[in-house]
C-alpha cells in the first residue's frame, strides 16, 4: 500500500514548492521513515539549481514506519538518524574502509550516482505521477521518506531530541569527522577554523575533543565568532571581506603561533576564493583541510605549499555511519558534544523559505525543520 505526504520539491531552476508525493511500500532492502526533523545547510539551497525536480533535504532523523522483508537490525518504531553514505561493502573503497566514497552507491562520487543495480534510487517515490529523485538518495524534507536500510543508523539515546539528532546526518559529521577522522588533530596542537557556521563549529568541537590547546576561529560575522567561543574556540579573528585570500588574517595566526603557523587549518566557508586560504595558515609540514566541498576551478599560488604542507579534501569527514554516528551520540550523552546549542531556530515545513533566508543571512548556526505529525 502506498502513502501520500507533503514534501519540499525543488524545480531545478532555483525555486521550490511544498506539494504531495506518493511513496510505495518498502522493497526487501528498504526502510520507510516518518521524518521528525531535518537539518538545513547550504547544499540544500544549492540543490534548488540542480536542473531537475528533486525531493529536498539530506540531513534528518525520524522513526521507522515500515521495513522490507530482508531488513535486519532495524525494527518498526526505532529512532534512526539518516545518512547519505550508503556503502555497498563490496567495492575497492569499501574494502579499504572508505565507505563514504563507495564506488557504487555514493550520490556524489563520479560513477556512483545509483546503487549496485546501476539505477538511481527513484522508483519508490512519485510526484505528479512521475518518478522523482531524492536529494542524496534520502530526501529528508518530507513527512516520510523511503530509503535503503544502509541509509539509517539506530539512535539508542533516550534523551537526544530529534532536531539535535538530525544535524548529525551531515553538517556535524562532516565537520567533526574532518578534524578527528581525516586530519587526525593531535593533543596539544594548534588549529585554525575558517568559517564558523554549523560545519565550522563542528570542526571546533572535534578539535576540542581531540585536546587541541589553541583553536583559532576566523569569520567576518562577529556574532558567529562569539558563538564559536562557546563551542571551544580559544582565540577569535574578525576577518575583513577585502582581505584577499585571508593573507592578513594569516599573519595574525602566525603571530599567535610563534611565527610558524598552526598545525592544522580547516576551510569551512564554501567560498571558492578561500580554497587555498588554509595553506597560508599552517606551518611547514602542517595540514590544510578543505572541508566545505568547493568544486569550482581555483588558482593556487604554489608558494603556499612551502614546505612539506599537506592539503586534503575529505568527503563527509571520512564517515563510516555505523561507527561514527554511535560515537557522536555517546559524546553527546557524556556532555562532550554540544548539539542542542547549535540549533538557532526551528521551523515548520511551510516556513522553509524563511529558514533558507535566515541561513543565507548568517543568522543561524543551524536551522532545523520539524515535523509535528
Tab-separated table of C-alpha atoms in Angstrom:
chain	number	residue	atom	x	y	z
A	1	UNK	CA	0.000	0.000	0.000
A	2	UNK	CA	1.345	3.459	-0.911
A	3	UNK	CA	1.136	6.594	1.204
A	4	UNK	CA	0.876	10.281	0.350
A	5	UNK	CA	2.634	13.033	2.242
A	6	UNK	CA	3.902	16.580	1.876
A	7	UNK	CA	7.447	17.286	0.773
A	8	UNK	CA	9.618	20.169	-0.409
A	9	UNK	CA	10.156	19.775	-4.164
A	10	UNK	CA	12.914	21.703	-5.962
A	11	UNK	CA	12.046	22.773	-9.502
A	12	UNK	CA	15.701	22.692	-10.611
A	13	UNK	CA	15.619	26.368	-11.559
A	14	UNK	CA	16.151	27.938	-8.141
A	15	UNK	CA	12.690	27.577	-6.647
A	16	UNK	CA	10.677	25.006	-4.724
A	17	UNK	CA	7.134	24.174	-3.710
A	18	UNK	CA	5.540	22.194	-0.912
A	19	UNK	CA	3.461	19.513	-2.602
A	20	UNK	CA	2.172	15.983	-2.181
A	21	UNK	CA	4.272	12.966	-3.162
A	22	UNK	CA	3.399	9.288	-3.265
A	23	UNK	CA	5.649	6.692	-1.641
A	24	UNK	CA	5.378	2.964	-2.295
A	25	UNK	CA	5.799	0.298	0.364
A	26	UNK	CA	9.401	-0.722	1.096
A	27	UNK	CA	11.156	-3.252	-1.134
A	28	UNK	CA	13.042	-6.052	0.662
A	29	UNK	CA	16.120	-3.891	1.409
A	30	UNK	CA	14.294	-0.625	2.117
A	31	UNK	CA	13.013	1.289	5.136
A	32	UNK	CA	10.160	3.792	5.348
A	33	UNK	CA	10.941	6.565	7.837
A	34	UNK	CA	8.496	9.036	9.322
A	35	UNK	CA	10.599	12.194	9.487
A	36	UNK	CA	10.675	14.109	12.755
A	37	UNK	CA	13.365	16.693	11.979
A	38	UNK	CA	15.557	17.728	9.046
A	39	UNK	CA	18.603	19.954	9.336
A	40	UNK	CA	19.393	22.575	6.706
A	41	UNK	CA	22.703	23.526	5.133
A	42	UNK	CA	23.919	25.457	2.099
A	43	UNK	CA	23.942	22.302	-0.019
A	44	UNK	CA	20.157	22.147	0.326
A	45	UNK	CA	19.896	25.650	-1.119
A	46	UNK	CA	22.386	24.802	-3.870
A	47	UNK	CA	20.267	21.801	-4.833
A	48	UNK	CA	17.486	24.155	-5.920
A	49	UNK	CA	19.614	24.750	-9.029
A	50	UNK	CA	20.458	21.152	-9.980
A	51	UNK	CA	18.372	21.310	-13.142
A	52	UNK	CA	15.769	18.709	-12.237
A	53	UNK	CA	12.935	18.192	-9.752
A	54	UNK	CA	14.096	16.507	-6.541
A	55	UNK	CA	12.787	15.947	-3.032
A	56	UNK	CA	14.956	18.288	-0.986
A	57	UNK	CA	16.955	17.541	2.154
A	58	UNK	CA	19.901	15.380	3.163
A	59	UNK	CA	20.014	15.683	6.966
A	60	UNK	CA	17.380	14.092	9.127
A	61	UNK	CA	16.108	11.914	11.932
A	62	UNK	CA	12.863	10.078	12.446
A	63	UNK	CA	11.046	6.878	13.365
A	64	UNK	CA	10.912	3.708	11.300
A	65	UNK	CA	7.377	3.222	9.995
A	66	UNK	CA	7.825	0.099	7.831
A	67	UNK	CA	10.630	-2.225	6.764
A	68	UNK	CA	11.302	-4.573	3.867
A	69	UNK	CA	11.371	-8.337	4.256
A	70	UNK	CA	15.183	-8.603	4.201
A	71	UNK	CA	15.946	-5.764	6.626
A	72	UNK	CA	17.803	-6.867	9.744
A	73	UNK	CA	18.812	-4.972	12.892
A	74	UNK	CA	16.217	-2.238	12.234
A	75	UNK	CA	12.679	-2.561	13.565
A	76	UNK	CA	9.441	-0.640	13.221
A	77	UNK	CA	9.363	2.061	15.893
A	78	UNK	CA	13.154	2.503	16.063
A	79	UNK	CA	14.500	6.023	16.316
A	80	UNK	CA	17.008	6.494	13.487
A	81	UNK	CA	19.448	9.016	12.062
A	82	UNK	CA	19.656	9.108	8.277
A	83	UNK	CA	22.912	9.198	6.343
A	84	UNK	CA	23.679	9.533	2.660
A	85	UNK	CA	26.843	7.389	2.738
A	86	UNK	CA	25.262	4.052	1.852
A	87	UNK	CA	28.133	1.610	1.267
A	88	UNK	CA	27.847	-1.461	-0.931
A	89	UNK	CA	30.541	-3.188	1.188
A	90	UNK	CA	31.966	-4.856	-1.931
A	91	UNK	CA	33.860	-2.242	-3.967
A	92	UNK	CA	37.544	-1.304	-3.637
A	93	UNK	CA	36.875	1.720	-1.430
A	94	UNK	CA	34.506	-0.112	0.909
A	95	UNK	CA	37.066	-2.888	1.310
A	96	UNK	CA	39.677	-0.250	2.157
A	97	UNK	CA	37.398	1.119	4.881
A	98	UNK	CA	36.337	4.173	2.860
A	99	UNK	CA	32.584	3.602	2.945
A	100	UNK	CA	31.944	7.309	2.472
A	101	UNK	CA	33.365	7.174	-1.075
A	102	UNK	CA	31.735	3.911	-2.126
A	103	UNK	CA	32.288	3.401	-5.840
A	104	UNK	CA	28.798	2.004	-6.423
A	105	UNK	CA	26.334	3.768	-4.151
A	106	UNK	CA	27.681	7.246	-3.477
A	107	UNK	CA	25.449	10.032	-4.830
A	108	UNK	CA	28.459	12.356	-5.177
A	109	UNK	CA	31.421	10.204	-6.225
A	110	UNK	CA	31.862	10.053	-10.014
A	111	UNK	CA	30.244	6.900	-11.355
A	112	UNK	CA	28.350	6.243	-8.143
A	113	UNK	CA	25.055	8.012	-8.814
A	114	UNK	CA	22.903	4.949	-8.396
A	115	UNK	CA	23.007	1.712	-6.478
A	116	UNK	CA	24.567	-1.644	-7.266
A	117	UNK	CA	21.764	-2.385	-9.725
A	118	UNK	CA	23.028	0.566	-11.786
A	119	UNK	CA	19.885	2.656	-11.440
A	120	UNK	CA	19.237	5.797	-9.439
A	121	UNK	CA	17.036	5.024	-6.458
A	122	UNK	CA	13.931	6.887	-7.639
A	123	UNK	CA	11.372	4.212	-8.396
A	124	UNK	CA	9.730	4.231	-4.959
A	125	UNK	CA	8.672	7.884	-4.937
A	126	UNK	CA	6.488	9.741	-7.430
A	127	UNK	CA	5.382	13.332	-7.866
A	128	UNK	CA	2.634	14.266	-10.299
A	129	UNK	CA	2.616	10.603	-11.407
A	130	UNK	CA	6.313	10.680	-12.391
A	131	UNK	CA	9.298	9.172	-10.556
A	132	UNK	CA	11.288	11.768	-8.636
A	133	UNK	CA	14.768	11.550	-7.144
A	134	UNK	CA	15.501	12.237	-3.508
A	135	UNK	CA	18.371	14.573	-2.696
A	136	UNK	CA	21.450	12.472	-1.883
A	137	UNK	CA	19.144	9.443	-2.205
A	138	UNK	CA	17.342	10.279	1.052
A	139	UNK	CA	15.236	13.463	0.574
A	140	UNK	CA	14.638	14.339	4.212
A	141	UNK	CA	12.489	17.464	3.719
A	142	UNK	CA	9.437	15.260	3.520
A	143	UNK	CA	6.978	13.932	6.076
A	144	UNK	CA	8.024	10.408	5.075
A	145	UNK	CA	10.963	9.098	3.073
A	146	UNK	CA	11.806	5.703	1.599
A	147	UNK	CA	15.496	4.769	1.768
A	148	UNK	CA	17.858	1.817	1.636
A	149	UNK	CA	18.349	0.141	5.006
A	150	UNK	CA	22.021	1.156	4.816
A	151	UNK	CA	20.898	4.809	4.927
A	152	UNK	CA	19.688	4.607	8.544
A	153	UNK	CA	21.520	4.149	11.821
A	154	UNK	CA	19.635	3.339	15.001
A	155	UNK	CA	19.795	6.107	17.610
A	156	UNK	CA	19.957	4.473	21.027
A	157	UNK	CA	19.854	7.727	23.005
A	158	UNK	CA	16.687	8.245	25.009
A	159	UNK	CA	17.453	11.915	25.711
A	160	UNK	CA	18.557	13.319	22.336
A	161	UNK	CA	15.819	15.449	20.722
A	162	UNK	CA	15.090	14.750	17.063
A	163	UNK	CA	16.338	18.179	15.899
A	164	UNK	CA	19.715	17.504	17.529
A	165	UNK	CA	19.846	14.018	16.046
A	166	UNK	CA	19.040	15.359	12.591
A	167	UNK	CA	22.101	17.595	12.313
A	168	UNK	CA	24.449	14.650	12.930
A	169	UNK	CA	23.414	13.421	9.455
A	170	UNK	CA	25.788	15.673	7.539
A	171	UNK	CA	26.908	19.023	8.988
A	172	UNK	CA	28.118	17.759	12.346
A	173	UNK	CA	29.583	14.571	10.893
A	174	UNK	CA	31.383	16.482	8.132
A	175	UNK	CA	32.999	18.975	10.493
A	176	UNK	CA	33.738	16.672	13.401
A	177	UNK	CA	34.947	13.881	11.120
A	178	UNK	CA	37.211	16.206	9.139
A	179	UNK	CA	39.010	17.068	12.372
A	180	UNK	CA	39.014	13.639	14.020
A	181	UNK	CA	38.978	11.091	11.173
A	182	UNK	CA	40.595	12.888	8.249
A	183	UNK	CA	43.107	15.375	9.665
A	184	UNK	CA	43.528	13.442	12.922
A	185	UNK	CA	44.024	16.507	15.095
A	186	UNK	CA	46.557	15.734	17.823
A	187	UNK	CA	46.647	16.665	21.526
A	188	UNK	CA	48.299	19.993	22.385
A	189	UNK	CA	48.111	21.128	18.747
A	190	UNK	CA	47.019	24.458	17.271
A	191	UNK	CA	44.014	24.587	14.961
A	192	UNK	CA	42.544	27.309	12.734
A	193	UNK	CA	38.923	27.188	11.556
A	194	UNK	CA	37.869	29.470	8.695
A	195	UNK	CA	34.115	29.962	8.845
A	196	UNK	CA	32.084	29.326	11.985
A	197	UNK	CA	28.733	28.109	10.722
A	198	UNK	CA	27.442	24.665	11.615
A	199	UNK	CA	30.295	22.781	9.943
A	200	UNK	CA	32.976	25.090	11.353
A	201	UNK	CA	31.546	24.793	14.860
A	202	UNK	CA	31.631	21.022	14.462
A	203	UNK	CA	35.312	21.195	13.472
A	204	UNK	CA	35.935	23.284	16.580
A	205	UNK	CA	34.201	20.689	18.751
A	206	UNK	CA	36.164	17.886	17.122
A	207	UNK	CA	39.417	19.766	17.752
A	208	UNK	CA	38.472	20.402	21.378
A	209	UNK	CA	37.557	16.753	21.960
A	210	UNK	CA	40.912	15.836	20.345
A	211	UNK	CA	42.549	18.009	23.029
A	212	UNK	CA	43.923	20.729	20.792
A	213	UNK	CA	45.071	23.538	23.062
A	214	UNK	CA	44.807	26.527	20.709
A	215	UNK	CA	41.716	26.774	18.498
A	216	UNK	CA	41.583	29.959	16.420
A	217	UNK	CA	38.235	30.824	14.822
A	218	UNK	CA	38.093	33.211	11.854
A	219	UNK	CA	34.917	34.764	10.443
A	220	UNK	CA	33.522	38.040	9.094
A	221	UNK	CA	30.453	37.669	11.328
A	222	UNK	CA	31.144	38.864	14.859
A	223	UNK	CA	28.100	37.124	16.333
A	224	UNK	CA	29.217	33.802	14.880
A	225	UNK	CA	32.668	34.292	16.339
A	226	UNK	CA	31.197	34.787	19.796
A	227	UNK	CA	29.182	31.606	19.282
A	228	UNK	CA	32.360	29.770	18.258
A	229	UNK	CA	33.873	30.668	21.611
A	230	UNK	CA	31.009	28.889	23.354
A	231	UNK	CA	31.878	25.696	21.491
A	232	UNK	CA	35.591	25.665	22.207
A	233	UNK	CA	37.393	28.388	20.238
A	234	UNK	CA	40.186	29.870	22.355
A	235	UNK	CA	41.094	32.773	20.042
A	236	UNK	CA	38.999	34.861	17.627
A	237	UNK	CA	39.940	36.784	14.485
A	238	UNK	CA	37.344	39.061	12.889
A	239	UNK	CA	38.207	38.911	9.191
A	240	UNK	CA	37.921	41.689	6.621
A	241	UNK	CA	35.885	40.979	3.469
A	242	UNK	CA	38.568	42.798	1.494
A	243	UNK	CA	41.396	40.608	2.799
A	244	UNK	CA	42.215	38.666	-0.369
A	245	UNK	CA	42.916	35.025	0.440
A	246	UNK	CA	42.812	35.992	4.130
A	247	UNK	CA	46.534	36.679	3.947
A	248	UNK	CA	46.307	39.422	6.580
A	249	UNK	CA	44.415	37.055	8.853
A	250	UNK	CA	47.149	34.502	8.208
A	251	UNK	CA	49.726	36.940	9.599
A	252	UNK	CA	47.647	37.236	12.763
A	253	UNK	CA	47.537	33.450	13.009
A	254	UNK	CA	51.324	33.292	12.745
A	255	UNK	CA	51.642	35.877	15.496
A	256	UNK	CA	49.515	33.622	17.705
A	257	UNK	CA	51.588	30.531	16.883
A	258	UNK	CA	55.206	31.591	17.476
A	259	UNK	CA	55.506	32.932	13.903
A	260	UNK	CA	55.198	29.413	12.472
A	261	UNK	CA	51.548	28.985	11.589
A	262	UNK	CA	49.085	26.489	13.020
A	263	UNK	CA	49.439	22.723	12.970
A	264	UNK	CA	46.040	22.334	11.272
A	265	UNK	CA	43.748	24.684	9.349
A	266	UNK	CA	40.217	23.974	8.092
A	267	UNK	CA	38.314	25.884	5.394
A	268	UNK	CA	34.570	25.782	6.157
A	269	UNK	CA	33.279	28.810	4.226
A	270	UNK	CA	32.306	27.287	0.832
A	271	UNK	CA	33.802	30.430	-0.744
A	272	UNK	CA	35.910	29.310	-3.743
A	273	UNK	CA	38.306	32.236	-3.371
A	274	UNK	CA	39.248	30.876	0.051
A	275	UNK	CA	40.018	27.346	-1.111
A	276	UNK	CA	43.756	27.920	-0.679
A	277	UNK	CA	43.462	30.048	2.462
A	278	UNK	CA	44.154	27.233	4.966
A	279	UNK	CA	47.551	26.673	3.305
A	280	UNK	CA	48.524	30.196	4.303
A	281	UNK	CA	47.553	29.466	7.907
A	282	UNK	CA	49.643	26.357	8.596
A	283	UNK	CA	53.300	25.880	9.461
A	284	UNK	CA	55.798	23.919	7.395
A	285	UNK	CA	54.632	20.281	7.348
A	286	UNK	CA	51.233	21.397	8.641
A	287	UNK	CA	47.905	20.072	7.383
A	288	UNK	CA	45.391	22.190	5.452
A	289	UNK	CA	41.865	20.811	5.061
A	290	UNK	CA	39.262	21.957	2.533
A	291	UNK	CA	36.075	20.896	4.322
A	292	UNK	CA	33.274	22.703	2.520
A	293	UNK	CA	33.436	20.844	-0.783
A	294	UNK	CA	34.440	23.613	-3.188
A	295	UNK	CA	34.093	22.219	-6.700
A	296	UNK	CA	34.880	25.296	-8.793
A	297	UNK	CA	38.204	25.843	-10.520
A	298	UNK	CA	40.561	27.970	-8.426
A	299	UNK	CA	44.125	29.227	-8.763
A	300	UNK	CA	46.637	28.354	-6.041
A	301	UNK	CA	49.994	30.023	-5.532
A	302	UNK	CA	52.317	27.039	-5.133
A	303	UNK	CA	54.460	29.075	-2.748
A	304	UNK	CA	51.724	28.408	-0.201
A	305	UNK	CA	52.762	24.753	-0.158
A	306	UNK	CA	56.289	25.531	1.037
A	307	UNK	CA	57.380	23.444	2.696
A	308	UNK	CA	56.052	19.880	3.124
A	309	UNK	CA	52.499	21.068	3.733
A	310	UNK	CA	49.659	18.572	3.277
A	311	UNK	CA	46.374	19.614	1.623
A	312	UNK	CA	43.403	17.262	1.835
A	313	UNK	CA	39.821	17.435	0.603
A	314	UNK	CA	37.853	14.875	2.636
A	315	UNK	CA	34.276	13.886	1.901
A	316	UNK	CA	31.753	13.631	4.736
A	317	UNK	CA	34.500	13.665	7.352
A	318	UNK	CA	35.606	10.155	6.372
A	319	UNK	CA	32.283	8.901	7.731
A	320	UNK	CA	31.568	5.273	8.498
A	321	UNK	CA	27.990	5.791	9.725
A	322	UNK	CA	27.651	2.611	11.785
A	323	UNK	CA	30.811	3.503	13.710
A	324	UNK	CA	30.776	7.294	13.755
A	325	UNK	CA	27.111	8.044	14.462
A	326	UNK	CA	27.044	5.970	17.681
A	327	UNK	CA	30.321	7.651	18.685
A	328	UNK	CA	28.741	11.097	18.267
A	329	UNK	CA	25.638	10.017	20.174
A	330	UNK	CA	27.846	8.752	23.010
A	331	UNK	CA	29.805	12.013	23.129
A	332	UNK	CA	26.511	13.919	23.301
A	333	UNK	CA	25.276	11.790	26.179
A	334	UNK	CA	28.563	12.422	28.019
A	335	UNK	CA	28.061	16.157	27.613
A	336	UNK	CA	31.197	16.498	25.461
A	337	UNK	CA	29.463	17.239	22.148
A	338	UNK	CA	27.044	20.158	22.063
A	339	UNK	CA	24.190	19.654	19.626
A	340	UNK	CA	21.137	21.290	21.208
A	341	UNK	CA	23.091	24.535	21.483
A	342	UNK	CA	23.941	24.536	17.768
A	343	UNK	CA	20.302	24.856	16.733
A	344	UNK	CA	19.485	28.540	16.430
A	345	UNK	CA	15.914	28.168	15.155
A	346	UNK	CA	13.360	25.515	14.230
A	347	UNK	CA	10.706	25.875	11.526
A	348	UNK	CA	7.725	24.050	10.088
A	349	UNK	CA	7.974	22.759	6.541
A	350	UNK	CA	5.701	25.528	5.292
A	351	UNK	CA	8.268	28.063	6.530
A	352	UNK	CA	11.178	26.575	4.553
A	353	UNK	CA	11.787	29.813	2.622
A	354	UNK	CA	12.232	31.717	5.883
A	355	UNK	CA	14.627	29.028	7.073
A	356	UNK	CA	16.676	29.404	3.884
A	357	UNK	CA	16.670	33.198	4.244
A	358	UNK	CA	17.891	33.006	7.829
A	359	UNK	CA	20.632	30.571	6.847
A	360	UNK	CA	21.857	32.673	3.935
A	361	UNK	CA	21.908	35.846	6.048
A	362	UNK	CA	24.156	34.170	8.618
A	363	UNK	CA	21.500	34.341	11.323
A	364	UNK	CA	21.601	30.622	12.090
A	365	UNK	CA	24.347	28.257	13.115
A	366	UNK	CA	21.881	25.504	12.237
A	367	UNK	CA	18.236	25.802	11.293
A	368	UNK	CA	16.062	22.702	11.517
A	369	UNK	CA	12.689	21.825	10.006
A	370	UNK	CA	10.494	19.940	12.466
A	371	UNK	CA	7.580	17.702	11.550
A	372	UNK	CA	4.789	17.639	14.105
A	373	UNK	CA	2.717	14.808	12.639
